[in-house]
Short mmCIF file of C-alpha atoms in Angstrom, two decimals:
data_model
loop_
_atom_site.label_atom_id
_atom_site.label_comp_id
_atom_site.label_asym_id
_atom_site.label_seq_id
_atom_site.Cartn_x
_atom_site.Cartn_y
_atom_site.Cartn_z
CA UNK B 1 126.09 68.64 72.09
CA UNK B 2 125.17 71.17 74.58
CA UNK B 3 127.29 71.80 77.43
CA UNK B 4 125.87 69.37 80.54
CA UNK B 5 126.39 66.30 78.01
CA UNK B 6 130.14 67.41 77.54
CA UNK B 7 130.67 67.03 80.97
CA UNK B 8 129.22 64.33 82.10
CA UNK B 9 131.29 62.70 79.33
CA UNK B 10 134.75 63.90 80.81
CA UNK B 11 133.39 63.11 84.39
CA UNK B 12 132.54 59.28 83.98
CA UNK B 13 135.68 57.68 83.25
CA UNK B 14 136.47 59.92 86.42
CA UNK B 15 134.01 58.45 88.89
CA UNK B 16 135.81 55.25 89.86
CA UNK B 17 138.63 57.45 91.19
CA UNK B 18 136.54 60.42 92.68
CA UNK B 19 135.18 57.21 95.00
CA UNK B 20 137.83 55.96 96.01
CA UNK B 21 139.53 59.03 97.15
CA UNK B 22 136.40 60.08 98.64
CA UNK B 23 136.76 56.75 100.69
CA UNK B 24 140.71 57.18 101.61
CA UNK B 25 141.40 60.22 101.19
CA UNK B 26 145.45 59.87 100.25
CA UNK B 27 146.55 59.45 96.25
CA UNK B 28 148.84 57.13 96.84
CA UNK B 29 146.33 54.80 98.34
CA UNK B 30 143.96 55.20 96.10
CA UNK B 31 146.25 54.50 93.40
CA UNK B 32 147.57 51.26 94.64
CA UNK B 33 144.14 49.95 95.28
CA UNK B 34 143.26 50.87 91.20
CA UNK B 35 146.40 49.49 89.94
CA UNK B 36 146.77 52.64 88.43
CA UNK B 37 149.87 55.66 88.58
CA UNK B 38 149.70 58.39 91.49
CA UNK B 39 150.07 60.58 88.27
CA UNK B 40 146.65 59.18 86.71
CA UNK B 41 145.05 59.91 89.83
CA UNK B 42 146.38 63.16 90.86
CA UNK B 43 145.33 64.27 86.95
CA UNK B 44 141.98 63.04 87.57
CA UNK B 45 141.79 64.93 90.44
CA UNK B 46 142.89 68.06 88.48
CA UNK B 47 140.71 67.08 85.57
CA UNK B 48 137.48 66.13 87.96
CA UNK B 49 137.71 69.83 89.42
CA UNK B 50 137.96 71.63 85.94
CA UNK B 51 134.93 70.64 84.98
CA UNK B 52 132.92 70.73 88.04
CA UNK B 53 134.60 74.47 88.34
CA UNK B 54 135.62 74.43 92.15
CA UNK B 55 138.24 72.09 94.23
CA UNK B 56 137.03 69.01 95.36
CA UNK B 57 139.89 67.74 97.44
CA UNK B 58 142.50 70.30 99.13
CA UNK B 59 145.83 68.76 99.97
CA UNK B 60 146.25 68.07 103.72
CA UNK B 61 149.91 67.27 104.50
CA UNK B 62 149.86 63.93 102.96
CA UNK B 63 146.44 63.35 102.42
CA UNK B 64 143.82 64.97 100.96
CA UNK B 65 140.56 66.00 102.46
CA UNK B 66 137.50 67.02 100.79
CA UNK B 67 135.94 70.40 100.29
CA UNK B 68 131.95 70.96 101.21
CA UNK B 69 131.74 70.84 96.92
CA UNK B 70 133.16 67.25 97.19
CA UNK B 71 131.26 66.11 99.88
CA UNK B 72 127.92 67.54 98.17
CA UNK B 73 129.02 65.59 95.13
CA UNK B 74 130.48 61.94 96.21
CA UNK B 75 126.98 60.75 97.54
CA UNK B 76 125.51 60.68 94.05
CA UNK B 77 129.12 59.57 92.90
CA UNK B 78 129.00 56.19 94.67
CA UNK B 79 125.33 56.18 94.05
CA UNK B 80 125.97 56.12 90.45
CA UNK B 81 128.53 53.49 90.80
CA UNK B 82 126.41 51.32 92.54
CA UNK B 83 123.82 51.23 90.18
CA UNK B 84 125.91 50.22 87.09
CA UNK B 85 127.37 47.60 89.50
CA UNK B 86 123.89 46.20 89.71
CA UNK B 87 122.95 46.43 86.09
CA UNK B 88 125.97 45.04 84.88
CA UNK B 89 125.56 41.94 87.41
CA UNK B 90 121.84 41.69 85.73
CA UNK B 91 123.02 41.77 82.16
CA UNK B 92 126.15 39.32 83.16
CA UNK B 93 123.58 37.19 85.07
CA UNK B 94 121.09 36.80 82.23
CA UNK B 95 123.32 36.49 79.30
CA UNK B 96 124.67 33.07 80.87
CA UNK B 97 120.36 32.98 80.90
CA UNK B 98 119.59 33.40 77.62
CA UNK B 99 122.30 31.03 76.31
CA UNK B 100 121.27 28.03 78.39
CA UNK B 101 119.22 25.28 76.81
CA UNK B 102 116.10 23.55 78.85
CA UNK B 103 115.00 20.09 78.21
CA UNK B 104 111.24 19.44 78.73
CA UNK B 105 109.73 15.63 78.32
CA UNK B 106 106.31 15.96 78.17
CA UNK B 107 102.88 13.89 77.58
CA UNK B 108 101.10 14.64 73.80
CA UNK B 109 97.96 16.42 76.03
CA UNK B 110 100.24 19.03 76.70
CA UNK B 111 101.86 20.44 73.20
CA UNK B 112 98.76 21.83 72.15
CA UNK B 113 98.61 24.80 74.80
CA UNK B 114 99.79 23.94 78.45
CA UNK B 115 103.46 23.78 77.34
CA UNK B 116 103.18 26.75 74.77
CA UNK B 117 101.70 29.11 76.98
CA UNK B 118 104.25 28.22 79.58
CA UNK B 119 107.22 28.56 77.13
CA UNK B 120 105.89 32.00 75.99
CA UNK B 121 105.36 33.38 79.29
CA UNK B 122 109.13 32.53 79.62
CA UNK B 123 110.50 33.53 76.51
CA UNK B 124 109.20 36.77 77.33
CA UNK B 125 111.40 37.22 79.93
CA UNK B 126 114.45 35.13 78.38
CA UNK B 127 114.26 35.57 74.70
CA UNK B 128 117.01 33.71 73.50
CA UNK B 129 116.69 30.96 76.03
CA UNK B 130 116.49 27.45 73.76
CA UNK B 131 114.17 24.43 74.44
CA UNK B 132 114.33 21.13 73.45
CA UNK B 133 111.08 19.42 73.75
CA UNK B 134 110.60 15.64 73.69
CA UNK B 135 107.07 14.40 73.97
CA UNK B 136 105.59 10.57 74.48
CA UNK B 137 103.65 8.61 76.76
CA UNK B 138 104.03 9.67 80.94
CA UNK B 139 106.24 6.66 81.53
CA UNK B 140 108.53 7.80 78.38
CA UNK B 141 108.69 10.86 79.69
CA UNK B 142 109.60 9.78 83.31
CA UNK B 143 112.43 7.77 81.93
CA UNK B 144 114.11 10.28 80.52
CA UNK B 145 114.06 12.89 83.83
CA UNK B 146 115.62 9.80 85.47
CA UNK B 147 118.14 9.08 82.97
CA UNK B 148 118.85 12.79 83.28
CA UNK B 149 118.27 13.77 79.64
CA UNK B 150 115.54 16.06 80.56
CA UNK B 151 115.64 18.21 83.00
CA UNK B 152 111.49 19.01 83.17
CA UNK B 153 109.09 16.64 82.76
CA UNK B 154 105.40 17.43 82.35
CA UNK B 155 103.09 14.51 82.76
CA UNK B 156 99.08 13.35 84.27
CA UNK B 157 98.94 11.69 86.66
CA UNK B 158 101.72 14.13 89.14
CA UNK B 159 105.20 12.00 89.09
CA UNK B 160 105.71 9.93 92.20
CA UNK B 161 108.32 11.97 94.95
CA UNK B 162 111.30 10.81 95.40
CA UNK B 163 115.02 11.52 96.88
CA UNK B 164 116.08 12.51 93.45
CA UNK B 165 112.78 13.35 92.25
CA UNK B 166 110.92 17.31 92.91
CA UNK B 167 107.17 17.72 92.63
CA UNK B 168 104.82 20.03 92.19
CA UNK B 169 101.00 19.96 91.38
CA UNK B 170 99.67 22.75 88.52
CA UNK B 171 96.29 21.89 87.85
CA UNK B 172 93.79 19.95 87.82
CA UNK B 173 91.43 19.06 84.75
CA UNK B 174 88.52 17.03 84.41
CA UNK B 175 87.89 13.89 82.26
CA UNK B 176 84.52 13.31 80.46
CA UNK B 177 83.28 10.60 78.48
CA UNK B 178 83.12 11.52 74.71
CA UNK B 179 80.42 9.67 72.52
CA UNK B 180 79.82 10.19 68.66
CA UNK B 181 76.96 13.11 68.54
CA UNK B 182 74.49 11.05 67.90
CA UNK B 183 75.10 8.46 70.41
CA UNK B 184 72.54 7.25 73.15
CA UNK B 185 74.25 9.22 75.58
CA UNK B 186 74.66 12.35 74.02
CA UNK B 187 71.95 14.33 75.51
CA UNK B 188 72.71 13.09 78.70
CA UNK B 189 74.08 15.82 81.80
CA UNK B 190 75.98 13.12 83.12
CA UNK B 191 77.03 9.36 82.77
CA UNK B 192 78.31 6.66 84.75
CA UNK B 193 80.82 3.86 83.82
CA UNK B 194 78.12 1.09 83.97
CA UNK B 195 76.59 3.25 80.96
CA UNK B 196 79.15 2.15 78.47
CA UNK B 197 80.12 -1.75 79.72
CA UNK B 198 79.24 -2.69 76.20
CA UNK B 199 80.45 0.09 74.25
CA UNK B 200 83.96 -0.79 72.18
CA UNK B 201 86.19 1.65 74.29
CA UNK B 202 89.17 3.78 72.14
CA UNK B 203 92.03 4.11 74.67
CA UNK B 204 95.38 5.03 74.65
CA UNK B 205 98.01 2.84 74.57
CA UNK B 206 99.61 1.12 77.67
CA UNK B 207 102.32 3.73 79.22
CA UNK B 208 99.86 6.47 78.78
CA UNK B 209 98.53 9.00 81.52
CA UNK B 210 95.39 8.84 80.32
CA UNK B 211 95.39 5.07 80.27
CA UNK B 212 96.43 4.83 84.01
CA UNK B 213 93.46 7.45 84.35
CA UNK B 214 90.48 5.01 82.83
CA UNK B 215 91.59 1.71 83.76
CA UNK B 216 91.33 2.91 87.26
CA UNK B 217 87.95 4.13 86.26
CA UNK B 218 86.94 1.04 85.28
CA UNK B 219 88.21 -0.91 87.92
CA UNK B 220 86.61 1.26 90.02
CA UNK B 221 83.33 0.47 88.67
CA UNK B 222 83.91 -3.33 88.38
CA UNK B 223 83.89 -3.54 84.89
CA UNK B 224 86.81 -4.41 81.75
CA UNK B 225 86.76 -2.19 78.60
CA UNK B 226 86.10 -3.43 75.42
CA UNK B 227 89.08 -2.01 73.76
CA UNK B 228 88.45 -1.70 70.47
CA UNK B 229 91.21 0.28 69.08
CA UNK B 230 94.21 1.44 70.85
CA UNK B 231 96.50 5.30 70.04
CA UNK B 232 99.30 7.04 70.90
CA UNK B 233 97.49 10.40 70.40
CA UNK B 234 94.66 11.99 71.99
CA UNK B 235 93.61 13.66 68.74
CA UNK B 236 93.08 10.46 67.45
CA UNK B 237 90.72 9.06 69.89
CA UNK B 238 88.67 11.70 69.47
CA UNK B 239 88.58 11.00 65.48
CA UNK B 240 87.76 7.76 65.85
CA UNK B 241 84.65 8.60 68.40
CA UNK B 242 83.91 11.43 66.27
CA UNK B 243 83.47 8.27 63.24
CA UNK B 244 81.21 6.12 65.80
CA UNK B 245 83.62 3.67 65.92
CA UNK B 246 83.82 3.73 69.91
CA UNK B 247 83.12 5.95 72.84
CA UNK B 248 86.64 7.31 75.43
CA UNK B 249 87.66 9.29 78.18
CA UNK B 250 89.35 12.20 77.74
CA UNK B 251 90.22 15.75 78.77
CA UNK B 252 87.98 19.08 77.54
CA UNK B 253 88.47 18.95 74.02
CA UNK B 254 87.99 22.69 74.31
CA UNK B 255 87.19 23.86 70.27
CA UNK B 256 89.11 20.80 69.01
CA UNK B 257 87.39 19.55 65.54
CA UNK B 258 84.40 17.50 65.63
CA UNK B 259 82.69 19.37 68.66
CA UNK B 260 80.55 21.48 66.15
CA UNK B 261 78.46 19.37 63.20
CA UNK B 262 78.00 20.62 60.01
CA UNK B 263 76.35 19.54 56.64
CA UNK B 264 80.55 19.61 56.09
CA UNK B 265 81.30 17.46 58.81
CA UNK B 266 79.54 14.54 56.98
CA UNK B 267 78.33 12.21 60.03
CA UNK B 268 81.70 13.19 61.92
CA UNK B 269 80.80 14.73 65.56
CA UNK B 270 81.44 14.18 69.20
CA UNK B 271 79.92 15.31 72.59
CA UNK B 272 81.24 15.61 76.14
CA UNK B 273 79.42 14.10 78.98
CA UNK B 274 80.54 14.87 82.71
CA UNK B 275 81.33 10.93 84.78
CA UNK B 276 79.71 10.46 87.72
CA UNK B 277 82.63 8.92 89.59
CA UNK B 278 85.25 10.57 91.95
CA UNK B 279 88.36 9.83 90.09
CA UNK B 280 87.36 11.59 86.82
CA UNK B 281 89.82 14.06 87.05
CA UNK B 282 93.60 14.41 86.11
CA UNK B 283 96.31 15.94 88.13
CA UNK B 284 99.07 18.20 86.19
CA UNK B 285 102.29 18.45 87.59
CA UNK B 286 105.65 19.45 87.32
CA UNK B 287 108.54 16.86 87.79
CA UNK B 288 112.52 17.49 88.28
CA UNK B 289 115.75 15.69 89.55
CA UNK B 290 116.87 17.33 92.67
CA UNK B 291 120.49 17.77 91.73
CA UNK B 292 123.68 17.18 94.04
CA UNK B 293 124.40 20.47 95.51
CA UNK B 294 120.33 21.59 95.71
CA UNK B 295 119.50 24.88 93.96
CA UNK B 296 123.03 25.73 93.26
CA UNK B 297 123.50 22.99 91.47
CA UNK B 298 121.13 23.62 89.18
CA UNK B 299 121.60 25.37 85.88
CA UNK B 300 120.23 29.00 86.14
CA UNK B 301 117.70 28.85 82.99
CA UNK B 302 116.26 25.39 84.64
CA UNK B 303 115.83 27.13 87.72
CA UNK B 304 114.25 29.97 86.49
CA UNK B 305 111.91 28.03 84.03
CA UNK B 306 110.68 25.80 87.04
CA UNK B 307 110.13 28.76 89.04
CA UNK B 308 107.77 30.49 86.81
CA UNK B 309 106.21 27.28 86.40
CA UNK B 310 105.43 26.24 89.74
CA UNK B 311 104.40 29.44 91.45
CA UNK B 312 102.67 31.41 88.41
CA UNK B 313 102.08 28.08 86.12
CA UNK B 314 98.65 27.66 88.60
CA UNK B 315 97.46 30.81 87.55
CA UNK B 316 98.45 31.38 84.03
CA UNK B 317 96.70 28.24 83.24
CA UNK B 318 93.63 28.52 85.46
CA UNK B 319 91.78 30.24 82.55
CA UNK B 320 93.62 27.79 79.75
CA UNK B 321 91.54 24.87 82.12
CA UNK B 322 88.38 26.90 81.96
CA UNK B 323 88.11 28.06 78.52
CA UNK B 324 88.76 23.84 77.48
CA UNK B 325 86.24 23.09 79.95
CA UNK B 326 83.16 25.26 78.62
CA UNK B 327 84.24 25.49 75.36
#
């Protein structure tokens, strides 16, 4: 251990009391403001100037005063000081962080990517911060943000505002009709609603974003779907289209199975179509109670999580939205 090293090791538990006699300058002060013996400080003074190698305080009656050494040196002192005092606010600040737990409600749509790519960019940050994820249909998922056993939820369409209810937009994706591959409509660049009034329809089940999403569709256009079978998963529907046993209305299935037929694939297959119609299109958003107390009342991992969500969730999923949509 070369000299330098030895020194600076005798010198830090020394700081805190260099400081504060730099800032009063009188021992007896200094000590009562500690807690500590006028001995302690007057043999950290004594100390503090051995290994530095010149005076740093001279005795003025019954103060001190500080020598052109000391007043060279106290600067970086209190600099020094300050700095731990801010990293040891950080590391207090994010341990209560990392042991926090967030509780996320969100629609099936989202567990593939949307929600893992926004817990990752987190977890980056806040390693040990713990999730517990619930996922269902939107109005599930709303009912448990109001009932107050999650604290996030992620749904299509945006959550209604409220008094006790935050919003905020993400995204916004777009919905296409999917037809089995070999279906009339398959080669088509687009499609509109009145294409399919006699095709059975596969839906989702009542509760469902998505289901809001294409009955509105239809009623836009006038017409009732013939449901034909009814899901509570999104990978589902596009089985069954992918069998011919209906056409739907989903999301970009992105690379999800079925898009690419194969002597494997046996008759199995779907294709995309874009909808000629205004309202094909789904709006992401973030939901939370707004807490008694605002912001403060808030538990700090929460806050942080729907932070990062809402102003860099927009553009950490812009290219999640485009690769789905191309793909």
């Amino acid at each position: 251990m070369d000299i330098d090293h030895k020194q600076l090791v005798q010198l830090l538990p020394l700081l805190p009391v260099l400081s504060e006699l730099g800032r009063t300058q009188h021992v007896t002060e200094t000590a009562e403001l500690l807690g500590i013996p006028q001995s302690t400080v007057s043999r950290a003074l004594a100390r503090a100037s051995a290994v530095v190698g010149t005076d740093l305080l001279i005795r003025d009656g019954r103060g001190v005063r500080l020598t052109p050494a000391a007043k060279a040196l106290l600067p970086y002192v209190d600099s020094a000081l300050n700095e731990f005092r801010t990293g040891l606010d950080l590391v207090r600040h994010e341990s209560e962080v990392v042991r926090g737990r967030i509780a996320v409600a969100f629609q099936h749509t989202f567990g593939e990517a949307t929600l893992p790519l926004l817990i990752s960019v987190f977890r980056s940050r806040h390693p040990q911060t713990a999730f517990d994820l619930s996922q269902g249909a939107r109005d599930a998922c709303l009912a448990e943000l109001a009932a107050g056993t999650a604290d996030l939820a992620l749904t299509a369409p945006v959550a209604p505002a409220g008094r006790s209810i935050g919003i905020a937009a993400l995204y916004r994706e777009p919905l296409r009709l999917v037809v089995h591959h070999e279906h009339r409509l398959a080669g088509r660049k687009s499609a509109r609603m009145a294409d399919i009034r006699q095709d059975p329809f596969v839906a989702m089940g009542p509760g469902y974003g998505l289901r809001s999403l294409t009955d509105a569709l239809f009623r836009e256009a006038g017409l009732r779907p013939r449901i034909a079978f009814e899901s509570q998963d999104s990978h589902t529907v596009r089985g069954l289209v992918s069998a011919g046993l209906g056409v739907s209305i989903l999301p970009p299935g992105g690379l999800a199975p079925g898009r690419a037929v194969t002597p494997h694939t046996g008759h199995l297959g779907w294709v995309e179509v874009p909808l000629e119609s205004d309202l094909a299109f789904r709006e992401i958003g973030l939901a939370w109670r707004e807490r008694r107390g605002g912001p403060e009342g808030e538990p700090d991992q929460v806050r942080l999580f729907r932070e990062l969500v809402v102003t860099e969730g927009p553009a950490l999923l812009a290219g999640l939205v485009r690769s789905r949509s191309e793909g």
